[in-house]
Amino acid sequence: MSLELKDAVPRPSIGGKMSNESFLSLFMVGVLLVLFAIAALTVKNFYLPRNILNLVTNNWYIVILGIGVTFLLITGNFDMSVGGVIALTGVLSVYFCQASNVSQNPLANGLGLPYGIAMGLALLCALGIGALNAFFVTRIKVPSIIVTLGTMMLARGIAQVVTQGAQRNTSLPDVYGVLGTWSIPGTPIRLAVVVMVVLLVAAFIFEKTTVAGRRTYLIGANARAARLSGINVSRHLTALYLLSALLAGITGLLMASEYKAGVSSRALGYEFDALVVALLGGVSISGGFGSVLGMFVGTLILSVVTSAATGLLLSPDWQFTLKAIVTFCAILAQRFALDKRRG
């Protein structure tokens, strides 16, 4: 079966040259270098090593979210619920950890659960959103973009109920802030960045070397052919939705720990950022094409544009406009380059 899958998965190439996937990744690396050069010429001190490190480390959460979103996009499905899952997981982890009956303020009282149990239950709730996504997509056959937009609102709505539209940030044990603030001794590299690197490497290995990774591409290229070849498409999609929700849940825990607060409005728009970096990295919105390495390059492109806009003191409105223009131009450029390559 693994040999058949390897042969069946589309790895398009032209005239025995590198695959189109590798070509697009290299092309977007070129786009990244051009944008960085422009930013270095227009923004003071943009080229400094510390700033370059920040371009990678400051967007750890988008990379983690992008892993799950990329795999689902490769299968031809969306997950727009990840921002809501971040808010839900962070709020619930705080609520579960807060001491009980210590104040007349309801937002200062929680369940008083041990730290480990509270984190585990919060992640289970995140997985519940993922399971809900998978059920409606694989069993009820509702389009994934509709389902996940609905669960995004459900998750954020629950978070707003728990926080009463505000935030929970008191009566927490000291251990709650450890995960979000711990750094490698002698460096500014936080645990969240280490988690990002480990997950990115694991995702790359999964994508390139495992049978399950090949199945992901085959489902995106032709779901009917995948079923006929013996792949349980519903089970595979369920696993990917659970993975995406778990990654969003981990992100929610790390962010809540960093700020020692559960905020219902946290991660607004992150689902769109995760989608944008995947598309910038060459992931096909119709499925069957893309890579987590390309998604990472897309994240760096978005990071360069955002940092340059901040360095130029542009207002938030103009920053959004600039990001939109660069995103459109980059995607059009990669489409043009791929069409030229195909002749």
XYZ file of C-alpha atoms in Angstrom:
343
model
C 0.000 0.000 0.000
C 2.775 2.469 0.878
C 4.421 1.921 -2.527
C 1.098 2.492 -4.292
C 0.517 5.665 -2.332
C 3.970 6.950 -3.142
C 3.304 6.444 -6.821
C -0.215 7.856 -6.627
C 0.590 11.095 -4.830
C 1.044 13.896 -7.360
C 4.572 15.252 -7.369
C 4.391 17.394 -10.507
C 7.613 18.173 -12.247
C 8.559 19.481 -15.632
C 11.071 17.707 -17.825
C 12.716 15.861 -14.954
C 13.526 19.095 -13.133
C 12.634 19.913 -9.535
C 8.993 19.511 -8.528
C 6.624 22.440 -8.834
C 6.264 22.385 -5.061
C 10.020 22.871 -4.581
C 10.066 25.492 -7.329
C 7.342 27.521 -5.612
C 9.099 27.263 -2.248
C 12.343 28.559 -3.756
C 10.462 31.267 -5.629
C 8.835 32.493 -2.421
C 12.232 32.460 -0.693
C 13.328 34.841 -3.465
C 10.278 37.028 -2.807
C 11.174 37.022 0.896
C 14.751 38.136 0.186
C 13.565 40.943 -2.100
C 11.080 42.212 0.509
C 13.720 42.014 3.238
C 16.173 44.003 1.092
C 13.553 46.694 0.462
C 12.735 46.852 4.182
C 16.428 47.034 5.113
C 16.862 50.016 2.765
C 13.807 51.889 4.017
C 13.653 51.076 7.733
C 16.476 52.047 10.068
C 18.314 49.110 11.719
C 15.977 46.580 10.107
C 18.930 44.376 9.120
C 20.288 43.980 12.677
C 20.606 40.353 13.899
C 18.275 40.961 16.843
C 15.542 42.201 14.512
C 16.040 39.236 12.176
C 15.632 36.897 15.160
C 12.459 38.734 16.144
C 11.023 38.190 12.653
C 11.080 34.457 13.371
C 10.304 34.332 17.081
C 7.541 36.945 17.299
C 5.254 34.965 15.017
C 5.584 31.541 16.642
C 1.827 31.284 17.117
C 1.064 31.780 13.406
C 3.539 29.018 12.504
C 1.965 26.572 14.966
C -1.533 27.368 13.714
C -0.306 27.250 10.129
C 0.803 23.616 10.468
C -2.711 22.347 11.075
C -4.291 24.756 8.601
C -1.771 23.758 5.901
C -2.444 20.027 6.201
C -6.190 20.613 5.995
C -5.808 22.939 3.000
C -3.779 20.241 1.239
C -6.789 17.919 1.644
C -9.043 20.648 0.209
C -10.585 21.670 3.545
C -10.511 24.764 5.768
C -10.196 25.347 9.494
C -11.353 28.838 10.400
C -12.019 27.947 14.039
C -8.425 28.155 15.331
C -8.682 31.744 16.625
C -11.779 30.897 18.644
C -10.113 27.752 20.001
C -7.151 29.823 21.228
C -9.492 32.144 23.129
C -11.563 29.262 24.515
C -8.566 27.229 25.695
C -6.889 30.193 27.340
C -10.045 31.308 29.157
C -10.934 27.810 30.356
C -7.400 27.079 31.553
C -7.527 30.217 33.701
C -11.039 29.426 34.973
C -10.068 25.873 35.893
C -6.915 27.081 37.715
C -8.398 30.037 39.610
C -8.931 29.482 43.325
C -12.550 28.906 44.312
C -14.611 31.119 46.634
C -11.912 33.697 47.323
C -13.733 36.850 46.266
C -17.153 38.387 45.796
C -16.098 39.192 42.242
C -17.234 36.227 40.108
C -14.362 36.776 37.665
C -11.864 36.139 40.483
C -13.329 32.737 41.352
C -12.690 29.527 39.450
C -12.790 25.784 40.029
C -9.499 25.557 41.922
C -8.278 22.487 40.022
C -4.630 21.365 40.104
C -2.557 22.955 37.354
C -1.926 19.793 35.317
C -5.566 18.716 35.382
C -6.708 22.215 34.406
C -4.388 22.260 31.385
C -5.495 18.784 30.325
C -9.193 19.642 30.560
C -8.677 22.845 28.568
C -6.971 20.866 25.796
C -9.816 18.329 25.840
C -12.250 21.175 25.250
C -10.132 22.294 22.287
C -10.219 18.748 20.922
C -14.000 18.827 21.347
C -14.184 21.717 18.871
C -11.973 19.749 16.483
C -14.207 16.693 16.819
C -17.258 18.832 16.118
C -15.602 20.161 12.965
C -14.747 16.653 11.808
C -18.237 15.308 12.514
C -20.013 17.932 10.418
C -17.464 17.799 7.590
C -17.099 14.014 7.298
C -20.525 12.758 8.416
C -23.014 15.527 7.674
C -21.037 16.674 4.597
C -21.329 20.385 5.386
C -18.656 22.512 3.614
C -15.705 22.938 5.923
C -15.531 26.728 5.666
C -19.134 27.028 6.902
C -18.676 24.531 9.729
C -15.436 26.003 11.023
C -16.706 29.580 10.905
C -19.618 28.376 13.027
C -17.401 26.597 15.562
C -15.134 29.651 15.670
C -18.099 31.711 16.849
C -19.190 28.925 19.228
C -15.762 28.705 20.856
C -15.405 32.466 21.197
C -18.981 32.747 22.468
C -18.279 30.244 25.255
C -15.137 32.191 26.141
C -17.168 35.403 26.355
C -19.721 33.751 28.632
C -17.007 32.463 30.983
C -15.322 35.880 31.126
C -18.596 37.855 31.023
C -17.156 39.738 28.061
C -14.076 40.830 30.012
C -11.102 38.759 31.208
C -9.976 36.526 34.065
C -6.558 37.347 35.488
C -6.607 36.991 39.289
C -6.424 34.194 41.894
C -4.001 32.181 39.760
C -1.166 30.011 41.117
C 2.408 31.126 40.395
C 3.020 28.040 38.289
C 0.447 29.222 35.772
C 2.839 31.767 34.261
C 5.828 29.432 33.889
C 5.101 28.010 30.429
C 4.598 31.398 28.819
C 7.608 33.161 30.352
C 10.314 30.472 30.564
C 13.316 31.077 28.299
C 16.400 29.083 27.410
C 19.004 30.241 29.981
C 21.163 33.029 28.630
C 18.986 33.642 25.574
C 15.759 35.517 24.772
C 14.322 32.365 23.153
C 11.146 31.376 24.968
C 9.566 27.962 25.369
C 6.904 28.875 22.792
C 9.606 29.275 20.129
C 11.127 25.913 21.045
C 7.694 24.311 20.740
C 7.266 25.970 17.334
C 10.581 24.573 16.059
C 9.877 21.053 17.334
C 6.387 21.015 15.814
C 7.642 22.437 12.509
C 10.345 19.759 12.203
C 7.871 17.020 13.175
C 5.360 18.289 10.603
C 8.023 18.353 7.878
C 9.032 14.758 8.662
C 5.374 13.681 8.710
C 4.714 15.376 5.381
C 7.760 14.045 3.516
C 8.473 10.591 4.943
C 5.294 8.963 6.250
C 2.465 7.075 4.564
C -0.056 9.278 6.391
C 1.623 12.350 4.891
C 1.262 10.921 1.377
C -2.360 10.123 2.086
C -2.951 13.784 2.894
C -1.821 14.785 -0.593
C -3.745 11.971 -2.270
C -6.996 12.975 -0.546
C -6.528 16.560 -1.701
C -5.696 15.543 -5.255
C -8.611 13.124 -5.628
C -10.692 12.110 -2.608
C -12.687 9.532 -4.606
C -9.521 7.825 -5.845
C -8.222 7.839 -2.271
C -11.351 6.002 -1.079
C -11.097 3.487 -3.911
C -7.467 2.806 -2.981
C -8.570 1.798 0.508
C -7.899 4.989 2.459
C -10.386 5.835 5.191
C -10.796 9.473 4.184
C -13.198 10.340 7.006
C -10.843 8.984 9.659
C -7.871 10.812 8.154
C -9.735 14.126 8.028
C -10.914 13.596 11.597
C -7.316 13.121 12.726
C -6.250 16.306 10.928
C -9.074 18.361 12.466
C -8.169 17.041 15.908
C -4.510 17.919 15.228
C -5.411 21.455 14.153
C -7.561 21.959 17.264
C -4.815 20.550 19.492
C -2.232 22.925 18.007
C -4.614 25.850 18.518
C -5.199 24.674 22.088
C -1.465 24.516 22.808
C -1.119 28.030 21.391
C -3.961 29.209 23.628
C -2.320 27.769 26.738
C 1.055 29.354 25.941
C -0.462 32.783 25.257
C -2.661 32.714 28.358
C 0.339 31.679 30.445
C 2.491 34.476 29.019
C -0.013 37.164 30.034
C -1.484 35.247 33.014
C -4.947 36.109 31.757
C -7.826 34.511 29.894
C -9.222 37.005 27.378
C -12.228 36.192 25.216
C -11.115 38.585 22.462
C -7.648 37.093 22.141
C -6.494 35.818 18.728
C -9.028 37.782 16.714
C -8.186 37.309 13.041
C -5.482 34.698 13.628
C -7.383 32.178 11.513
C -7.061 34.532 8.541
C -3.342 35.078 9.198
C -2.811 31.302 9.259
C -4.700 30.970 5.975
C -2.758 33.834 4.373
C 0.693 32.457 5.279
C -0.283 29.052 3.900
C -1.390 30.610 0.614
C 1.739 32.780 0.498
C 3.757 29.600 0.883
C 2.191 28.073 -2.213
C -0.486 25.850 -0.669
C -3.307 25.264 -3.148
C -6.711 26.336 -1.863
C -8.268 23.501 -3.898
C -6.066 20.850 -2.305
C -3.347 18.398 -3.298
C -0.442 20.859 -3.300
C 1.694 22.702 -0.741
C 4.087 22.183 2.163
C 4.710 23.288 5.744
C 8.111 24.626 4.666
C 6.370 26.921 2.190
C 3.955 27.979 4.939
C 6.940 28.916 7.133
C 8.367 31.058 4.320
C 4.941 32.682 3.991
C 5.024 33.487 7.704
C 8.387 35.190 7.327
C 7.072 37.237 4.391
C 4.112 38.424 6.456
C 6.432 39.135 9.384
C 8.782 41.255 7.246
C 5.891 43.299 5.868
C 4.344 43.816 9.319
C 7.646 44.777 10.953
C 8.540 47.142 8.108
C 5.141 48.813 8.343
C 5.637 49.281 12.086
C 9.148 50.649 11.520
C 7.767 53.159 9.022
C 5.274 54.286 11.689
C 2.301 53.509 9.508
C -1.101 53.594 11.182
C -2.840 50.232 11.773
C -5.237 50.966 8.908
C -2.393 51.417 6.457
C -0.611 48.372 7.851
C -3.617 46.217 6.986
C -3.722 47.761 3.526
C -0.019 47.158 2.936
C -0.295 43.533 4.092
C -3.226 42.991 1.729
C -1.359 44.506 -1.248
C 1.787 42.438 -0.618
C -0.293 39.274 -0.153
C -2.113 39.796 -3.452
C 1.091 40.609 -5.309
C 2.973 37.623 -3.867
C 0.207 35.164 -4.715
C -0.158 36.577 -8.241
C 3.610 36.393 -8.692
C 3.755 32.739 -7.679
C 0.841 31.896 -9.974
C 2.572 33.730 -12.850
C 5.893 31.983 -12.178
C 4.248 28.558 -12.045
C 2.312 29.167 -15.261
C 5.509 30.298 -17.027
C 7.294 27.179 -15.770
C 4.560 24.981 -17.173
C 4.933 26.690 -20.538
